[in-house]
mmCIF file of C-alpha atoms in Angstrom:
data_model
loop_
_atom_site.group_PDB
_atom_site.id
_atom_site.type_symbol
_atom_site.label_atom_id
_atom_site.label_comp_id
_atom_site.label_asym_id
_atom_site.label_seq_id
_atom_site.Cartn_x
_atom_site.Cartn_y
_atom_site.Cartn_z
ATOM 1 C CA MET A 1 53.312 2.589 -4.223
ATOM 2 C CA SER A 2 54.396 4.304 -7.093
ATOM 3 C CA LYS A 3 58.438 4.138 -8.079
ATOM 4 C CA LYS A 4 60.559 6.587 -8.093
ATOM 5 C CA LYS A 5 61.404 7.543 -11.303
ATOM 6 C CA ILE A 6 65.367 8.371 -11.455
ATOM 7 C CA LEU A 7 67.396 9.417 -14.840
ATOM 8 C CA VAL A 8 70.755 8.947 -14.802
ATOM 9 C CA LEU A 9 72.631 10.570 -17.536
ATOM 10 C CA GLY A 10 75.296 9.194 -18.782
ATOM 11 C CA ALA A 11 73.845 5.911 -18.425
ATOM 12 C CA ASN A 12 77.290 4.622 -20.026
ATOM 13 C CA GLY A 13 79.731 6.114 -18.326
ATOM 14 C CA LYS A 14 82.217 5.348 -15.512
ATOM 15 C CA THR A 15 79.611 6.352 -13.148
ATOM 16 C CA GLY A 16 76.430 6.486 -14.472
ATOM 17 C CA LYS A 17 77.024 2.686 -15.767
ATOM 18 C CA ARG A 18 77.484 2.039 -11.611
ATOM 19 C CA VAL A 19 74.634 4.076 -10.729
ATOM 20 C CA VAL A 20 72.637 1.959 -12.797
ATOM 21 C CA ASP A 21 73.841 -0.931 -11.857
ATOM 22 C CA ARG A 22 72.454 -0.420 -8.144
ATOM 23 C CA LEU A 23 69.678 1.162 -8.814
ATOM 24 C CA GLN A 24 68.340 -2.300 -10.673
ATOM 25 C CA LEU A 25 68.977 -3.951 -8.001
ATOM 26 C CA ARG A 26 65.805 -2.251 -6.114
ATOM 27 C CA ASN A 27 62.013 -2.482 -6.614
ATOM 28 C CA ASP A 28 60.868 1.064 -5.651
ATOM 29 C CA VAL A 29 63.065 2.469 -8.319
ATOM 30 C CA GLU A 30 62.199 3.307 -12.771
ATOM 31 C CA ILE A 31 65.855 4.276 -14.024
ATOM 32 C CA ILE A 32 65.211 6.215 -17.432
ATOM 33 C CA MET A 33 68.133 5.746 -19.461
ATOM 34 C CA GLY A 34 70.407 8.693 -20.287
ATOM 35 C CA SER A 35 72.493 8.551 -23.315
ATOM 36 C CA ARG A 36 72.866 9.021 -26.924
ATOM 37 C CA THR A 37 72.389 5.295 -27.059
ATOM 38 C CA ALA A 38 69.038 4.703 -25.160
ATOM 39 C CA LYS A 39 65.699 3.684 -26.752
ATOM 40 C CA THR A 40 64.576 7.188 -26.361
ATOM 41 C CA PRO A 41 68.080 9.268 -26.504
ATOM 42 C CA PHE A 42 69.489 12.067 -24.900
ATOM 43 C CA ASP A 43 72.359 14.332 -26.243
ATOM 44 C CA TRP A 44 73.643 17.644 -24.086
ATOM 45 C CA GLU A 45 74.126 18.973 -27.652
ATOM 46 C CA ASN A 46 71.144 18.872 -28.557
ATOM 47 C CA PRO A 47 68.145 20.704 -26.273
ATOM 48 C CA GLU A 48 65.307 19.118 -28.499
ATOM 49 C CA THR A 49 66.534 15.993 -27.076
ATOM 50 C CA TRP A 50 65.793 17.150 -22.600
ATOM 51 C CA PRO A 51 62.539 16.667 -22.907
ATOM 52 C CA ALA A 52 61.783 13.524 -23.451
ATOM 53 C CA VAL A 53 63.951 11.873 -20.948
ATOM 54 C CA LEU A 54 62.681 14.350 -18.427
ATOM 55 C CA SER A 55 58.936 13.771 -18.869
ATOM 56 C CA GLY A 56 57.694 11.848 -15.549
ATOM 57 C CA ALA A 57 61.415 11.943 -14.081
ATOM 58 C CA ASP A 58 61.682 12.704 -10.240
ATOM 59 C CA THR A 59 65.041 12.744 -9.544
ATOM 60 C CA VAL A 60 68.143 13.478 -11.841
ATOM 61 C CA TYR A 61 71.689 12.589 -11.816
ATOM 62 C CA ILE A 62 73.512 14.850 -13.449
ATOM 63 C CA THR A 63 77.021 13.798 -15.319
ATOM 64 C CA PHE A 64 78.142 16.173 -17.760
ATOM 65 C CA GLN A 65 80.336 15.540 -20.452
ATOM 66 C CA PRO A 66 83.039 16.524 -21.318
ATOM 67 C CA ASP A 67 83.599 18.253 -18.372
ATOM 68 C CA LEU A 68 82.047 20.999 -16.018
ATOM 69 C CA ALA A 69 84.875 23.112 -16.758
ATOM 70 C CA VAL A 70 84.350 23.699 -20.389
ATOM 71 C CA PRO A 71 83.483 26.767 -21.504
ATOM 72 C CA ALA A 72 79.927 25.793 -22.972
ATOM 73 C CA ALA A 73 79.218 24.316 -19.919
ATOM 74 C CA THR A 74 77.165 26.558 -17.790
ATOM 75 C CA GLU A 75 74.836 27.818 -20.585
ATOM 76 C CA ILE A 76 73.836 24.647 -20.474
ATOM 77 C CA ILE A 77 73.629 23.791 -17.175
ATOM 78 C CA LYS A 78 71.849 26.695 -16.984
ATOM 79 C CA GLU A 79 68.937 25.551 -19.433
ATOM 80 C CA PHE A 80 69.039 22.179 -18.612
ATOM 81 C CA THR A 81 67.936 22.456 -14.453
ATOM 82 C CA VAL A 82 65.747 25.606 -15.475
ATOM 83 C CA LEU A 83 64.110 23.054 -17.778
ATOM 84 C CA ALA A 84 64.447 19.996 -15.504
ATOM 85 C CA THR A 85 62.470 22.102 -12.526
ATOM 86 C CA ARG A 86 60.157 22.952 -14.989
ATOM 87 C CA LEU A 87 59.005 19.466 -16.060
ATOM 88 C CA GLY A 88 58.718 18.889 -12.534
ATOM 89 C CA VAL A 89 62.150 17.056 -11.726
ATOM 90 C CA GLN A 90 62.395 17.176 -7.510
ATOM 91 C CA LYS A 91 65.648 16.377 -6.535
ATOM 92 C CA MET A 92 68.812 16.863 -8.794
ATOM 93 C CA VAL A 93 72.101 14.788 -7.749
ATOM 94 C CA LEU A 94 75.909 16.825 -9.828
ATOM 95 C CA LEU A 95 78.622 14.874 -10.513
ATOM 96 C CA SER A 96 81.246 18.031 -10.047
ATOM 97 C CA GLY A 97 85.387 17.725 -10.476
ATOM 98 C CA ARG A 98 86.605 18.855 -6.702
ATOM 99 C CA GLY A 99 89.333 21.499 -7.100
ATOM 100 C CA GLU A 100 87.185 22.899 -10.592
ATOM 101 C CA LYS A 101 86.295 26.963 -9.985
ATOM 102 C CA GLU A 102 84.748 26.493 -13.368
ATOM 103 C CA ALA A 103 82.863 23.400 -12.018
ATOM 104 C CA GLN A 104 81.417 25.410 -9.013
ATOM 105 C CA VAL A 105 80.036 27.694 -11.205
ATOM 106 C CA CYS A 106 77.722 25.418 -12.729
ATOM 107 C CA GLU A 107 77.446 23.721 -8.993
ATOM 108 C CA GLU A 108 75.284 27.307 -8.093
ATOM 109 C CA ILE A 109 72.903 27.001 -11.179
ATOM 110 C CA VAL A 110 72.231 23.876 -9.739
ATOM 111 C CA LYS A 111 71.419 24.919 -6.392
ATOM 112 C CA ALA A 112 69.550 28.416 -7.756
ATOM 113 C CA SER A 113 67.441 26.071 -10.451
ATOM 114 C CA ALA A 114 66.683 22.281 -8.735
ATOM 115 C CA LYS A 115 63.769 22.164 -5.863
ATOM 116 C CA ASN A 116 66.311 20.195 -3.761
ATOM 117 C CA TRP A 117 70.193 19.245 -4.861
ATOM 118 C CA THR A 118 73.132 17.387 -3.620
ATOM 119 C CA ILE A 119 76.656 18.383 -5.137
ATOM 120 C CA VAL A 120 79.539 14.889 -5.227
ATOM 121 C CA ARG A 121 82.270 16.434 -5.982
ATOM 122 C CA ALA A 122 85.275 14.020 -7.309
ATOM 123 C CA SER A 123 88.631 13.877 -9.046
ATOM 124 C CA TRP A 124 90.920 11.982 -10.973
ATOM 125 C CA PHE A 125 88.830 7.896 -11.208
ATOM 126 C CA ASN A 126 90.957 4.848 -10.165
ATOM 127 C CA GLN A 127 89.628 3.963 -13.796
ATOM 128 C CA ASN A 128 90.569 6.741 -15.669
ATOM 129 C CA PHE A 129 93.909 3.990 -16.044
ATOM 130 C CA SER A 130 91.483 0.789 -16.583
ATOM 131 C CA GLU A 131 88.729 2.423 -18.349
ATOM 132 C CA SER A 132 89.712 5.935 -20.079
ATOM 133 C CA PHE A 133 92.271 8.004 -21.325
ATOM 134 C CA PHE A 134 95.835 5.579 -19.575
ATOM 135 C CA LEU A 135 94.443 2.485 -20.316
ATOM 136 C CA GLU A 136 96.102 2.467 -23.805
ATOM 137 C CA PRO A 137 99.564 3.447 -21.665
ATOM 138 C CA ILE A 138 99.756 1.175 -19.840
ATOM 139 C CA LEU A 139 99.058 -1.636 -22.008
ATOM 140 C CA ALA A 140 102.154 0.016 -24.121
ATOM 141 C CA GLY A 141 103.589 -0.043 -20.972
ATOM 142 C CA PHE A 142 105.221 3.233 -21.359
ATOM 143 C CA VAL A 143 103.398 6.052 -19.745
ATOM 144 C CA ALA A 144 104.552 9.517 -19.959
ATOM 145 C CA LEU A 145 102.657 12.215 -18.109
ATOM 146 C CA PRO A 146 103.222 15.599 -17.015
ATOM 147 C CA ARG A 147 103.021 16.835 -13.292
ATOM 148 C CA ALA A 148 105.024 13.902 -12.033
ATOM 149 C CA GLU A 149 105.288 15.116 -8.618
ATOM 150 C CA ALA A 150 101.660 16.320 -8.035
ATOM 151 C CA LEU A 151 99.625 14.023 -5.175
ATOM 152 C CA GLU A 152 96.501 12.663 -6.007
ATOM 153 C CA PRO A 153 93.117 10.377 -3.424
ATOM 154 C CA PHE A 154 92.897 8.641 -6.361
ATOM 155 C CA THR A 155 89.159 8.156 -5.792
ATOM 156 C CA ASP A 156 87.485 4.670 -6.804
ATOM 157 C CA ALA A 157 84.792 5.139 -9.578
ATOM 158 C CA ASP A 158 82.276 2.222 -7.474
ATOM 159 C CA ASP A 159 83.222 4.455 -4.182
ATOM 160 C CA ILE A 160 81.586 7.215 -6.288
ATOM 161 C CA ALA A 161 78.522 5.810 -7.704
ATOM 162 C CA ASP A 162 77.574 3.719 -3.689
ATOM 163 C CA VAL A 163 77.646 7.732 -2.519
ATOM 164 C CA VAL A 164 75.397 8.888 -5.561
ATOM 165 C CA THR A 165 73.037 6.165 -5.165
ATOM 166 C CA GLU A 166 72.466 6.913 -1.265
ATOM 167 C CA CYS A 167 72.078 10.453 -2.732
ATOM 168 C CA LEU A 168 69.472 9.840 -5.263
ATOM 169 C CA LEU A 169 67.854 7.738 -2.954
ATOM 170 C CA ASN A 170 68.461 9.537 0.798
ATOM 171 C CA ASP A 171 66.494 12.909 1.173
ATOM 172 C CA LYS A 172 68.816 13.680 4.141
ATOM 173 C CA HIS A 173 71.585 14.282 1.913
ATOM 174 C CA ASN A 174 69.666 17.057 0.190
ATOM 175 C CA GLY A 175 71.874 20.343 0.442
ATOM 176 C CA GLN A 176 74.718 19.179 0.724
ATOM 177 C CA THR A 177 77.855 19.013 -0.836
ATOM 178 C CA TYR A 178 80.849 15.704 -0.240
ATOM 179 C CA GLU A 179 83.990 15.888 -1.149
ATOM 180 C CA LEU A 180 85.060 12.558 -1.842
ATOM 181 C CA THR A 181 89.068 11.082 -2.209
ATOM 182 C CA GLY A 182 90.488 7.630 -1.874
ATOM 183 C CA PRO A 183 92.565 7.035 1.461
ATOM 184 C CA GLU A 184 95.811 7.507 0.559
ATOM 185 C CA LEU A 185 97.663 10.656 -1.855
ATOM 186 C CA LEU A 186 99.365 9.128 -4.769
ATOM 187 C CA SER A 187 101.621 10.398 -7.537
ATOM 188 C CA PHE A 188 100.920 8.876 -10.934
ATOM 189 C CA PRO A 189 104.303 7.124 -11.040
ATOM 190 C CA GLU A 190 103.291 5.337 -7.544
ATOM 191 C CA ALA A 191 100.211 4.278 -9.406
ATOM 192 C CA VAL A 192 101.939 3.211 -12.352
ATOM 193 C CA SER A 193 103.997 0.828 -10.545
ATOM 194 C CA ILE A 194 101.329 -0.013 -8.240
ATOM 195 C CA ILE A 195 99.774 -1.506 -11.516
ATOM 196 C CA ALA A 196 103.045 -3.121 -12.779
ATOM 197 C CA LYS A 197 103.118 -4.964 -9.632
ATOM 198 C CA ALA A 198 99.409 -5.780 -10.013
ATOM 199 C CA THR A 199 100.448 -7.317 -13.421
ATOM 200 C CA ASP A 200 103.452 -8.412 -13.059
ATOM 201 C CA ARG A 201 104.961 -6.325 -15.902
ATOM 202 C CA GLU A 202 107.591 -3.612 -16.871
ATOM 203 C CA ILE A 203 105.864 -0.154 -16.923
ATOM 204 C CA GLN A 204 107.919 2.859 -17.536
ATOM 205 C CA PHE A 205 106.787 5.871 -16.499
ATOM 206 C CA GLN A 206 108.185 9.552 -17.858
ATOM 207 C CA SER A 207 107.952 12.543 -16.444
ATOM 208 C CA LEU A 208 106.587 15.490 -19.069
ATOM 209 C CA THR A 209 106.532 19.131 -19.144
ATOM 210 C CA LEU A 210 103.209 20.510 -20.331
ATOM 211 C CA GLY A 211 104.493 21.975 -23.251
ATOM 212 C CA GLU A 212 105.738 18.606 -24.218
ATOM 213 C CA TYR A 213 102.800 16.352 -23.484
ATOM 214 C CA ILE A 214 100.763 18.741 -25.529
ATOM 215 C CA GLN A 215 102.831 18.246 -28.339
ATOM 216 C CA MET A 216 102.762 14.813 -28.167
ATOM 217 C CA LEU A 217 99.120 14.236 -27.902
ATOM 218 C CA ARG A 218 98.901 16.458 -31.235
ATOM 219 C CA GLU A 219 101.481 13.974 -32.578
ATOM 220 C CA TYR A 220 99.056 11.219 -31.896
ATOM 221 C CA GLN A 221 95.978 13.894 -33.513
ATOM 222 C CA VAL A 222 94.215 13.649 -30.118
ATOM 223 C CA PRO A 223 91.282 16.393 -30.776
ATOM 224 C CA GLU A 224 92.065 19.864 -29.910
ATOM 225 C CA ASP A 225 89.237 20.175 -27.387
ATOM 226 C CA TYR A 226 90.119 17.261 -25.219
ATOM 227 C CA ILE A 227 93.928 18.435 -25.521
ATOM 228 C CA TRP A 228 92.652 21.503 -23.579
ATOM 229 C CA LEU A 229 90.428 19.778 -21.389
ATOM 230 C CA VAL A 230 93.795 17.575 -20.458
ATOM 231 C CA ASN A 231 96.046 21.079 -20.291
ATOM 232 C CA TYR A 232 93.401 23.169 -18.054
ATOM 233 C CA LEU A 233 93.747 19.461 -15.602
ATOM 234 C CA PHE A 234 97.671 19.361 -15.380
ATOM 235 C CA GLU A 235 97.880 22.965 -15.415
ATOM 236 C CA GLN A 236 94.918 23.705 -13.039
ATOM 237 C CA VAL A 237 94.110 20.800 -10.916
ATOM 238 C CA LEU A 238 97.353 19.441 -10.201
ATOM 239 C CA ASP A 239 98.408 22.116 -8.190
ATOM 240 C CA GLY A 240 98.379 20.593 -4.940
ATOM 241 C CA ARG A 241 95.246 22.065 -4.280
ATOM 242 C CA ASN A 242 93.201 18.003 -4.191
ATOM 243 C CA SER A 243 96.101 16.624 -2.572
ATOM 244 C CA SER A 244 94.315 15.886 0.711
ATOM 245 C CA ILE A 245 91.900 13.601 1.809
ATOM 246 C CA THR A 246 88.447 13.570 3.568
ATOM 247 C CA ASN A 247 85.992 10.776 4.566
ATOM 248 C CA ASP A 248 82.929 11.626 3.350
ATOM 249 C CA ILE A 249 82.849 8.262 1.623
ATOM 250 C CA GLU A 250 83.309 6.313 4.736
ATOM 251 C CA LYS A 251 80.438 8.994 6.498
ATOM 252 C CA ILE A 252 78.291 8.180 3.800
ATOM 253 C CA THR A 253 78.767 4.221 2.830
ATOM 254 C CA GLY A 254 79.972 2.944 6.550
ATOM 255 C CA ARG A 255 82.797 1.869 5.242
ATOM 256 C CA LYS A 256 86.387 2.782 4.144
ATOM 257 C CA PRO A 257 86.937 4.001 0.294
ATOM 258 C CA THR A 258 89.281 1.461 -1.842
ATOM 259 C CA ASN A 259 92.665 1.888 -2.143
ATOM 260 C CA PHE A 260 94.215 1.762 -4.845
ATOM 261 C CA THR A 261 96.228 -1.588 -4.696
ATOM 262 C CA THR A 262 92.844 -2.931 -4.085
ATOM 263 C CA TYR A 263 91.430 -1.166 -7.190
ATOM 264 C CA ALA A 264 94.501 -2.431 -9.117
ATOM 265 C CA ASN A 265 94.572 -6.253 -8.196
ATOM 266 C CA GLU A 266 90.800 -6.288 -8.313
ATOM 267 C CA THR A 267 91.572 -4.648 -12.016
ATOM 268 C CA ALA A 268 94.074 -7.046 -12.709
ATOM 269 C CA LYS A 269 92.058 -9.966 -12.298
ATOM 270 C CA SER A 270 89.898 -8.629 -14.943
ATOM 271 C CA GLY A 271 92.542 -9.180 -17.386
ATOM 272 C CA ILE A 272 91.874 -5.835 -19.140
ATOM 273 C CA TRP A 273 95.229 -4.839 -18.391
ATOM 274 C CA ASN A 274 96.708 -7.578 -20.520
ATOM 275 C CA ILE A 275 98.728 -7.609 -23.686
ATOM 276 C CA VAL A 276 97.164 -9.239 -26.350
ATOM 277 C CA ASP A 277 98.859 -10.542 -29.104
ATOM 278 C CA VAL A 278 97.180 -9.980 -32.187
ATOM 279 C CA GLN A 279 100.038 -11.782 -34.663
ATOM 280 C CA ASN A 280 98.912 -15.007 -32.468
ATOM 281 C CA GLN A 281 94.590 -13.936 -33.105
#
């Protein structure tokens, strides 16, 4: 019996690396790593790298960097998905943004191009606090963000990876769109407070206007394309449209999604939030 060849794009990313870990436990799957650092490199910005990783792939997990909402995404996704189908890909699973109208345009492109498809929507990950842009402020003990009142069902990347892996392997999910959420709604100050308790540290939270936050990012010389995306997410997505909970994770995995306190307690044990005294190194 031949192995199913699955291309995982963003294989080093928050969900991609977790999907790879799960697929590596199976004997009936051959994984093709899709990243700029892979043996056969893949780069969204260089279409010449696409055919080599697509060659022989049966199924593709699509994660797009930096986000499907950026203006260039639609043309890139269209070019990629048309090529993938032409080269024999039978199924595509797309990680999309929950509540992002621009991302939904990309979803429709995938649906039109792919022989079979599954859409997995998610919004803010728990791991944004430990593996992404909120890590440095957490370590500094001072988090300043806009939209402090917004309620978000923070979703764990391990739960997302479990769902994606199931969708990649099981054709019963073909033609389905899933919206993934955690089991509770939390504000950013509440999430930071939970991390402070898990780490036994004092972490202050300051509410900013969006304009103040953008100015702060510019003072830290954050790249303008990243600032554009942050502005979009805080201005458009955190307007209450995602302040609801679904049961799709439980429906697909048969278990409750991970709550934020469990995530915080387990992550605290890893030491990622430990303050390192560089003077003593």
